[in-house]
Amino acid sequence: MADEGTKTKQMCPECGSNRLVRDFDRGELICATCGLVLKDKFYDMGPEWRAFDSEQRDKRGRVGAPMTFTIHDKGLSTMIDWRNKDVHGRDISPTSRAQIYRLRKWQRRIRVSDAAERNLAFAMAELDRISSHLSLPRSIREAAAIIYRKAVEQNLIRGRSIESVAASCIYAACRQRGVPRTLEEIAEYARVDKKEIGRSYRFIVKELNIRINPTNPTDYIPRFSSELGLSSHVQQRAIEIINQAIDMGLTSGRGPMGIAAAALYIASIEGGERRTQRDVSEVAKVTEVTVRNRYKELQERLNINIDV
DNA sequence: AAGACGAAAGTGGTTGA
DNA sequence: TCAACAACTTTCGTCTT
């Protein structure tokens, strides 16, 4: 519903009234007197800065979660009274009683479909917001939206927050397309914690029978190594190490990020571009201890010697 | 002083009875 | 539903460069 009578300096070109009203749900500016729609995009949600890679975007982004778009009708909706009395308290005639009964029925129907629409719109906005923060390609966002719609169709949202389901759809879409983002990264921008997202994710994947390959640690390498400023040579070597590790079955049951981190650590030292365990563990979002454990293992089993 | 190391205790999720 | 279990984290003291 529209905000009540936000007065602006502008005048309606149709009727000359200055009672222009903003409808935030649709992003429209409307004349309250004659109903003319003046602009259908009075705000621009896009950032005023440009970013050329995800790091820059992270640094420049300062958009937080909106606080008050969750109350679905902002308490402004009208309800037809259940009593069969008119405004003067008199009984309503049987003929108009039947009419009013039909009106009530329709109002109920419209209101629920209205709420469903709104929830969907909210979820889509949430998908957009998160995926733009993570610089995800359009195709992933679309995939996430499709998953979300399926979840709605099968009534999987009930009992779960829209936010957590939206976030888990993004996670699922990323996993499906081999563009891995960690749960952490998604949780950073979603208004739900990692645990919640993980729970919804598992549930939805199970219920919708989405087939998801186990994450390959090599998928993380390009992103991590670019964040560490490592050369493509080192990057290549890290992938090589991981593939060897996979062949020897060293990766099963291990967290893919830990493996990726360890391989990058080894490769960076071999290539003379040493990064500290701390640096590597930071971009991979694991602890130094994990990096250490993994890299000790890899070093031992693959007979890699690092002379410092 | 920073980085690397490893022990020990704690956490959250999976599995199998 | 519960306990055992593996992977990973947190924390902290010690060693190395």
Short mmCIF file of C-alpha atoms (C1' of nucleotides) in Angstrom, two decimals:
data_model
loop_
_atom_site.label_atom_id
_atom_site.label_comp_id
_atom_site.label_asym_id
_atom_site.label_seq_id
_atom_site.Cartn_x
_atom_site.Cartn_y
_atom_site.Cartn_z
CA MET A 1 0.00 0.00 0.00
CA ALA A 2 1.05 3.55 -0.61
CA ASP A 3 2.42 5.85 2.01
CA GLU A 4 -0.20 8.29 3.16
CA GLY A 5 0.01 11.57 1.25
CA THR A 6 3.71 12.28 0.92
CA LYS A 7 3.63 15.87 -0.28
CA THR A 8 6.17 16.83 -2.87
CA LYS A 9 6.97 19.99 -4.78
CA GLN A 10 5.87 18.28 -7.94
CA MET A 11 2.42 18.77 -9.42
CA CYS A 12 0.36 16.31 -11.35
CA PRO A 13 0.38 17.40 -15.01
CA GLU A 14 -3.05 15.87 -15.49
CA CYS A 15 -5.12 17.52 -12.79
CA GLY A 16 -2.77 19.99 -11.13
CA SER A 17 -3.02 18.37 -7.71
CA ASN A 18 0.08 18.25 -5.57
CA ARG A 19 -1.05 15.24 -3.57
CA LEU A 20 1.48 12.85 -4.97
CA VAL A 21 1.91 9.54 -3.23
CA ARG A 22 4.80 7.14 -3.20
CA ASP A 23 4.06 3.49 -3.54
CA PHE A 24 7.16 1.78 -2.20
CA ASP A 25 6.01 -1.68 -3.07
CA ARG A 26 5.89 -0.89 -6.73
CA GLY A 27 8.37 1.93 -6.86
CA GLU A 28 5.87 4.31 -8.37
CA LEU A 29 4.91 7.91 -7.83
CA ILE A 30 1.16 8.29 -8.08
CA CYS A 31 -1.23 11.24 -8.08
CA ALA A 32 -3.67 10.66 -5.25
CA THR A 33 -6.36 12.76 -6.90
CA CYS A 34 -6.59 11.37 -10.39
CA GLY A 35 -4.50 8.22 -10.13
CA LEU A 36 -1.97 9.10 -12.82
CA VAL A 37 1.31 7.24 -12.51
CA LEU A 38 4.05 9.83 -12.88
CA LYS A 39 7.17 7.77 -12.67
CA ASP A 40 7.50 4.10 -12.44
CA LYS A 41 11.00 4.12 -11.03
CA PHE A 42 11.55 6.96 -8.64
CA TYR A 43 14.41 5.32 -6.82
CA ASP A 44 17.44 3.59 -8.18
CA MET A 45 18.64 0.72 -6.08
CA GLY A 46 21.94 0.47 -7.89
CA PRO A 47 25.14 1.70 -6.26
CA GLU A 48 26.55 5.00 -7.37
CA TRP A 49 30.02 3.49 -7.54
CA ARG A 50 31.44 0.97 -9.91
CA ALA A 51 33.43 -2.08 -8.97
CA PHE A 52 35.58 -4.10 -11.29
CA ASP A 53 36.08 -7.17 -9.19
CA SER A 54 34.63 -8.80 -6.14
CA GLU A 55 37.25 -7.38 -3.80
CA GLN A 56 36.45 -3.84 -4.77
CA ARG A 57 32.80 -4.57 -4.45
CA ASP A 58 33.34 -5.87 -0.95
CA LYS A 59 35.21 -2.74 0.03
CA ARG A 60 32.81 -0.28 -1.52
CA GLY A 61 29.57 -1.99 -0.71
CA ARG A 62 27.88 -0.46 2.32
CA VAL A 63 24.36 -1.60 1.85
CA GLY A 64 22.78 -3.38 4.73
CA ALA A 65 19.57 -5.28 5.10
CA PRO A 66 16.41 -3.21 4.91
CA MET A 67 14.67 -3.22 8.25
CA THR A 68 11.00 -2.80 7.55
CA PHE A 69 9.81 -4.49 4.44
CA THR A 70 8.71 -7.66 6.12
CA ILE A 71 5.33 -6.64 7.48
CA HIS A 72 3.27 -7.68 4.57
CA ASP A 73 0.56 -5.03 4.47
CA LYS A 74 1.95 -2.53 6.98
CA GLY A 75 -1.32 -2.81 8.85
CA LEU A 76 -3.19 -0.71 6.33
CA SER A 77 -5.52 -3.24 4.78
CA THR A 78 -9.27 -3.00 5.19
CA MET A 79 -11.46 -5.81 6.39
CA ILE A 80 -15.19 -6.16 5.81
CA ASP A 81 -16.89 -6.46 9.15
CA TRP A 82 -18.51 -9.80 9.95
CA ARG A 83 -21.62 -8.23 11.47
CA ASN A 84 -24.57 -7.80 9.17
CA LYS A 85 -25.11 -4.17 10.13
CA ASP A 86 -24.67 -1.04 8.12
CA VAL A 87 -22.83 2.07 9.34
CA HIS A 88 -25.90 3.20 11.27
CA GLY A 89 -26.22 -0.09 13.11
CA ARG A 90 -29.29 -1.13 11.18
CA ASP A 91 -29.73 -4.63 9.83
CA ILE A 92 -28.79 -5.15 6.24
CA SER A 93 -31.42 -6.43 3.88
CA PRO A 94 -31.18 -10.12 2.90
CA THR A 95 -30.36 -9.29 -0.72
CA SER A 96 -27.36 -7.14 0.07
CA ARG A 97 -26.40 -9.61 2.76
CA ALA A 98 -25.77 -12.22 0.10
CA GLN A 99 -23.76 -9.71 -1.86
CA ILE A 100 -21.66 -8.80 1.10
CA TYR A 101 -21.07 -12.44 1.84
CA ARG A 102 -19.62 -12.85 -1.66
CA LEU A 103 -17.50 -9.76 -1.17
CA ARG A 104 -16.06 -11.16 2.04
CA LYS A 105 -15.23 -14.40 0.34
CA TRP A 106 -13.38 -12.62 -2.44
CA GLN A 107 -11.58 -10.37 -0.08
CA ARG A 108 -10.23 -13.37 1.78
CA ARG A 109 -9.04 -14.92 -1.46
CA ILE A 110 -7.46 -11.76 -2.74
CA ARG A 111 -5.70 -11.15 0.53
CA VAL A 112 -3.99 -14.53 0.63
CA SER A 113 -2.88 -14.42 -2.96
CA ASP A 114 -1.77 -10.87 -2.27
CA ALA A 115 0.32 -12.03 0.65
CA ALA A 116 1.77 -14.88 -1.38
CA GLU A 117 2.71 -12.45 -4.14
CA ARG A 118 4.31 -10.13 -1.68
CA ASN A 119 6.28 -12.93 -0.08
CA LEU A 120 7.51 -14.01 -3.46
CA ALA A 121 8.48 -10.47 -4.37
CA PHE A 122 10.30 -10.15 -1.08
CA ALA A 123 12.13 -13.41 -1.65
CA MET A 124 13.15 -12.34 -5.14
CA ALA A 125 14.46 -9.07 -3.81
CA GLU A 126 16.41 -11.01 -1.23
CA LEU A 127 17.88 -13.27 -3.90
CA ASP A 128 18.91 -10.20 -5.86
CA ARG A 129 20.42 -8.49 -2.89
CA ILE A 130 22.52 -11.44 -1.78
CA SER A 131 23.66 -12.42 -5.24
CA SER A 132 24.69 -8.91 -6.15
CA HIS A 133 26.75 -8.70 -2.98
CA LEU A 134 28.50 -11.90 -3.93
CA SER A 135 28.91 -10.76 -7.54
CA LEU A 136 27.14 -13.81 -8.81
CA PRO A 137 26.32 -14.05 -12.50
CA ARG A 138 22.78 -13.58 -13.65
CA SER A 139 22.41 -17.24 -14.52
CA ILE A 140 22.98 -18.29 -10.93
CA ARG A 141 20.41 -15.83 -9.69
CA GLU A 142 17.92 -17.25 -12.16
CA ALA A 143 18.69 -20.79 -11.07
CA ALA A 144 18.20 -19.79 -7.45
CA ALA A 145 14.87 -18.18 -8.30
CA ILE A 146 13.69 -21.33 -10.02
CA ILE A 147 14.61 -23.42 -7.02
CA TYR A 148 12.82 -20.99 -4.77
CA ARG A 149 9.64 -21.13 -6.82
CA LYS A 150 9.71 -24.90 -6.73
CA ALA A 151 10.08 -24.78 -2.98
CA VAL A 152 7.05 -22.52 -2.75
CA GLU A 153 5.02 -24.84 -4.97
CA GLN A 154 5.73 -27.75 -2.70
CA ASN A 155 4.97 -25.84 0.46
CA LEU A 156 8.49 -26.19 1.78
CA ILE A 157 8.65 -22.67 3.11
CA ARG A 158 6.21 -23.25 5.92
CA GLY A 159 8.00 -23.13 9.22
CA ARG A 160 11.13 -21.61 7.69
CA SER A 161 11.95 -18.00 7.18
CA ILE A 162 11.90 -16.57 3.69
CA GLU A 163 15.39 -15.26 4.25
CA SER A 164 16.87 -18.60 5.12
CA VAL A 165 15.21 -20.34 2.21
CA ALA A 166 16.29 -17.64 -0.21
CA ALA A 167 19.86 -17.87 1.02
CA SER A 168 19.88 -21.63 0.79
CA CYS A 169 18.56 -21.45 -2.76
CA ILE A 170 21.51 -19.31 -3.69
CA TYR A 171 23.85 -21.74 -2.05
CA ALA A 172 22.24 -24.64 -3.89
CA ALA A 173 22.40 -22.82 -7.22
CA CYS A 174 26.09 -22.09 -6.69
CA ARG A 175 26.85 -25.68 -5.83
CA GLN A 176 24.92 -26.89 -8.81
CA ARG A 177 26.79 -24.67 -11.24
CA GLY A 178 30.22 -25.32 -9.76
CA VAL A 179 30.66 -21.71 -8.72
CA PRO A 180 31.18 -22.38 -5.08
CA ARG A 181 30.58 -19.79 -2.44
CA THR A 182 30.96 -20.87 1.12
CA LEU A 183 28.07 -20.90 3.48
CA GLU A 184 29.92 -18.28 5.44
CA GLU A 185 30.05 -15.88 2.55
CA ILE A 186 26.35 -16.19 1.98
CA ALA A 187 25.55 -15.92 5.66
CA GLU A 188 27.51 -12.68 5.75
CA TYR A 189 24.92 -10.93 3.64
CA ALA A 190 21.83 -12.90 4.50
CA ARG A 191 20.04 -12.02 7.68
CA VAL A 192 20.23 -15.57 8.88
CA ASP A 193 23.12 -17.46 10.39
CA LYS A 194 25.06 -20.24 8.79
CA LYS A 195 23.31 -22.92 10.76
CA GLU A 196 19.86 -21.84 9.66
CA ILE A 197 20.85 -21.66 6.01
CA GLY A 198 22.49 -25.05 6.15
CA ARG A 199 19.41 -26.58 7.67
CA SER A 200 17.07 -25.14 5.04
CA TYR A 201 19.54 -26.09 2.35
CA ARG A 202 19.65 -29.74 3.33
CA PHE A 203 15.90 -29.87 3.64
CA ILE A 204 15.23 -28.31 0.26
CA VAL A 205 17.81 -30.36 -1.57
CA LYS A 206 16.28 -33.48 -0.12
CA GLU A 207 12.67 -32.55 -0.81
CA LEU A 208 13.21 -31.31 -4.33
CA ASN A 209 15.62 -34.11 -5.23
CA ILE A 210 18.22 -31.73 -6.50
CA ARG A 211 21.32 -33.56 -7.55
CA ILE A 212 24.43 -31.87 -6.32
CA ASN A 213 27.94 -33.07 -6.88
CA PRO A 214 30.29 -32.97 -3.96
CA THR A 215 32.36 -29.84 -4.13
CA ASN A 216 35.64 -30.16 -5.93
CA PRO A 217 38.37 -28.26 -4.12
CA THR A 218 39.76 -27.06 -7.44
CA ASP A 219 36.64 -24.95 -7.91
CA TYR A 220 37.86 -22.68 -5.16
CA ILE A 221 41.38 -22.26 -6.46
CA PRO A 222 40.90 -19.45 -8.99
CA ARG A 223 39.06 -17.24 -6.56
CA PHE A 224 41.35 -17.88 -3.61
CA SER A 225 44.52 -17.43 -5.58
CA SER A 226 43.34 -14.19 -7.11
CA GLU A 227 42.50 -12.90 -3.65
CA LEU A 228 46.01 -13.84 -2.56
CA GLY A 229 47.52 -12.25 -5.63
CA LEU A 230 49.22 -15.43 -6.75
CA SER A 231 50.46 -16.07 -10.27
CA SER A 232 48.66 -18.38 -12.66
CA HIS A 233 51.66 -20.67 -12.45
CA VAL A 234 51.11 -21.21 -8.75
CA GLN A 235 47.43 -21.61 -9.39
CA GLN A 236 48.10 -24.34 -11.94
CA ARG A 237 50.38 -26.15 -9.54
CA ALA A 238 47.77 -26.03 -6.76
CA ILE A 239 45.20 -27.64 -9.03
CA GLU A 240 47.75 -30.29 -9.93
CA ILE A 241 48.33 -31.05 -6.26
CA ILE A 242 44.63 -31.34 -5.61
CA ASN A 243 44.11 -33.70 -8.51
CA GLN A 244 46.87 -35.94 -7.22
CA ALA A 245 45.30 -35.87 -3.80
CA ILE A 246 41.95 -36.83 -5.25
CA ASP A 247 43.52 -39.75 -7.08
CA MET A 248 45.00 -41.00 -3.85
CA GLY A 249 41.73 -40.64 -2.01
CA LEU A 250 43.08 -38.05 0.38
CA THR A 251 40.14 -35.77 -0.12
CA SER A 252 37.16 -37.85 0.87
CA GLY A 253 35.57 -36.73 4.06
CA ARG A 254 37.78 -33.68 4.19
CA GLY A 255 36.48 -30.17 3.88
CA PRO A 256 37.15 -28.96 0.34
CA MET A 257 38.18 -25.52 1.52
CA GLY A 258 40.83 -26.94 3.77
CA ILE A 259 42.27 -28.95 0.89
CA ALA A 260 42.19 -25.96 -1.44
CA ALA A 261 43.92 -23.84 1.18
CA ALA A 262 46.64 -26.39 1.83
CA ALA A 263 47.32 -26.93 -1.86
CA LEU A 264 47.62 -23.20 -2.41
CA TYR A 265 49.92 -22.88 0.57
CA ILE A 266 52.26 -25.56 -0.77
CA ALA A 267 52.13 -24.20 -4.30
CA SER A 268 52.87 -20.68 -3.13
CA ILE A 269 56.02 -21.82 -1.35
CA GLU A 270 57.16 -23.98 -4.25
CA GLY A 271 56.64 -21.13 -6.65
CA GLY A 272 58.63 -18.71 -4.52
CA GLU A 273 55.57 -16.62 -3.74
CA ARG A 274 55.20 -17.68 -0.16
CA ARG A 275 52.03 -16.77 1.68
CA THR A 276 51.63 -17.34 5.38
CA GLN A 277 49.30 -19.96 6.74
CA ARG A 278 47.35 -17.12 8.20
CA ASP A 279 46.82 -15.40 4.85
CA VAL A 280 45.72 -18.59 3.20
CA SER A 281 43.46 -19.62 6.02
CA GLU A 282 41.81 -16.23 5.94
CA VAL A 283 40.71 -16.32 2.32
CA ALA A 284 39.66 -19.94 2.57
CA LYS A 285 37.74 -19.26 5.76
CA VAL A 286 39.31 -22.12 7.66
CA THR A 287 41.70 -22.01 10.59
CA GLU A 288 45.46 -22.14 10.43
CA VAL A 289 45.31 -25.44 12.24
CA THR A 290 43.30 -26.97 9.44
CA VAL A 291 45.65 -25.59 6.82
CA ARG A 292 48.52 -27.11 8.78
CA ASN A 293 46.92 -30.51 9.17
CA ARG A 294 45.97 -30.73 5.53
CA TYR A 295 49.27 -29.55 4.22
CA LYS A 296 51.23 -31.92 6.46
CA GLU A 297 49.12 -34.74 5.12
CA LEU A 298 49.50 -33.73 1.50
CA GLN A 299 53.20 -33.21 1.87
CA GLU A 300 53.69 -36.62 3.41
CA ARG A 301 51.51 -38.64 1.10
CA LEU A 302 52.50 -36.96 -2.14
CA ASN A 303 56.19 -36.82 -1.31
CA ILE A 304 56.48 -33.12 -1.74
CA ASN A 305 59.52 -31.52 -0.24
CA ILE A 306 59.51 -27.89 0.53
CA ASP A 307 62.96 -26.54 1.21
CA VAL A 308 62.65 -23.14 2.69
"C1'" DA B 1 58.24 -9.93 16.55
"C1'" DA B 2 55.96 -12.68 13.31
"C1'" DG B 3 55.17 -17.08 11.76
"C1'" DA B 4 54.86 -21.96 12.38
"C1'" DC B 5 53.84 -25.80 15.27
"C1'" DG B 6 51.11 -29.08 18.02
"C1'" DA B 7 48.37 -30.45 22.18
"C1'" DA B 8 44.00 -30.37 24.29
"C1'" DA B 9 39.34 -29.34 24.84
"C1'" DG B 10 35.05 -27.90 22.57
"C1'" DT B 11 31.44 -27.67 18.66
"C1'" DG B 12 28.07 -29.20 15.24
"C1'" DG B 13 26.82 -32.70 12.07
"C1'" DT B 14 26.51 -37.56 10.53
"C1'" DT B 15 25.65 -42.35 11.31
"C1'" DG B 16 24.06 -46.55 12.99
"C1'" DA B 17 21.75 -49.12 16.63
"C1'" DT C 1 16.18 -40.87 19.84
"C1'" DC C 2 20.68 -41.32 21.53
"C1'" DA C 3 25.57 -42.21 21.72
"C1'" DA C 4 29.80 -42.76 19.16
"C1'" DC C 5 32.57 -40.63 15.87
"C1'" DA C 6 35.26 -37.76 12.48
"C1'" DA C 7 36.31 -33.25 10.96
"C1'" DC C 8 37.10 -28.87 12.23
"C1'" DT C 9 37.66 -24.90 15.54
"C1'" DT C 10 39.46 -22.38 19.52
"C1'" DT C 11 42.90 -21.52 22.54
"C1'" DC C 12 47.31 -21.39 24.15
"C1'" DG C 13 52.15 -22.35 25.12
"C1'" DT C 14 56.48 -23.24 22.67
"C1'" DC C 15 59.79 -23.29 19.04
"C1'" DT C 16 61.90 -21.13 14.70
"C1'" DT C 17 63.26 -17.63 11.54
#
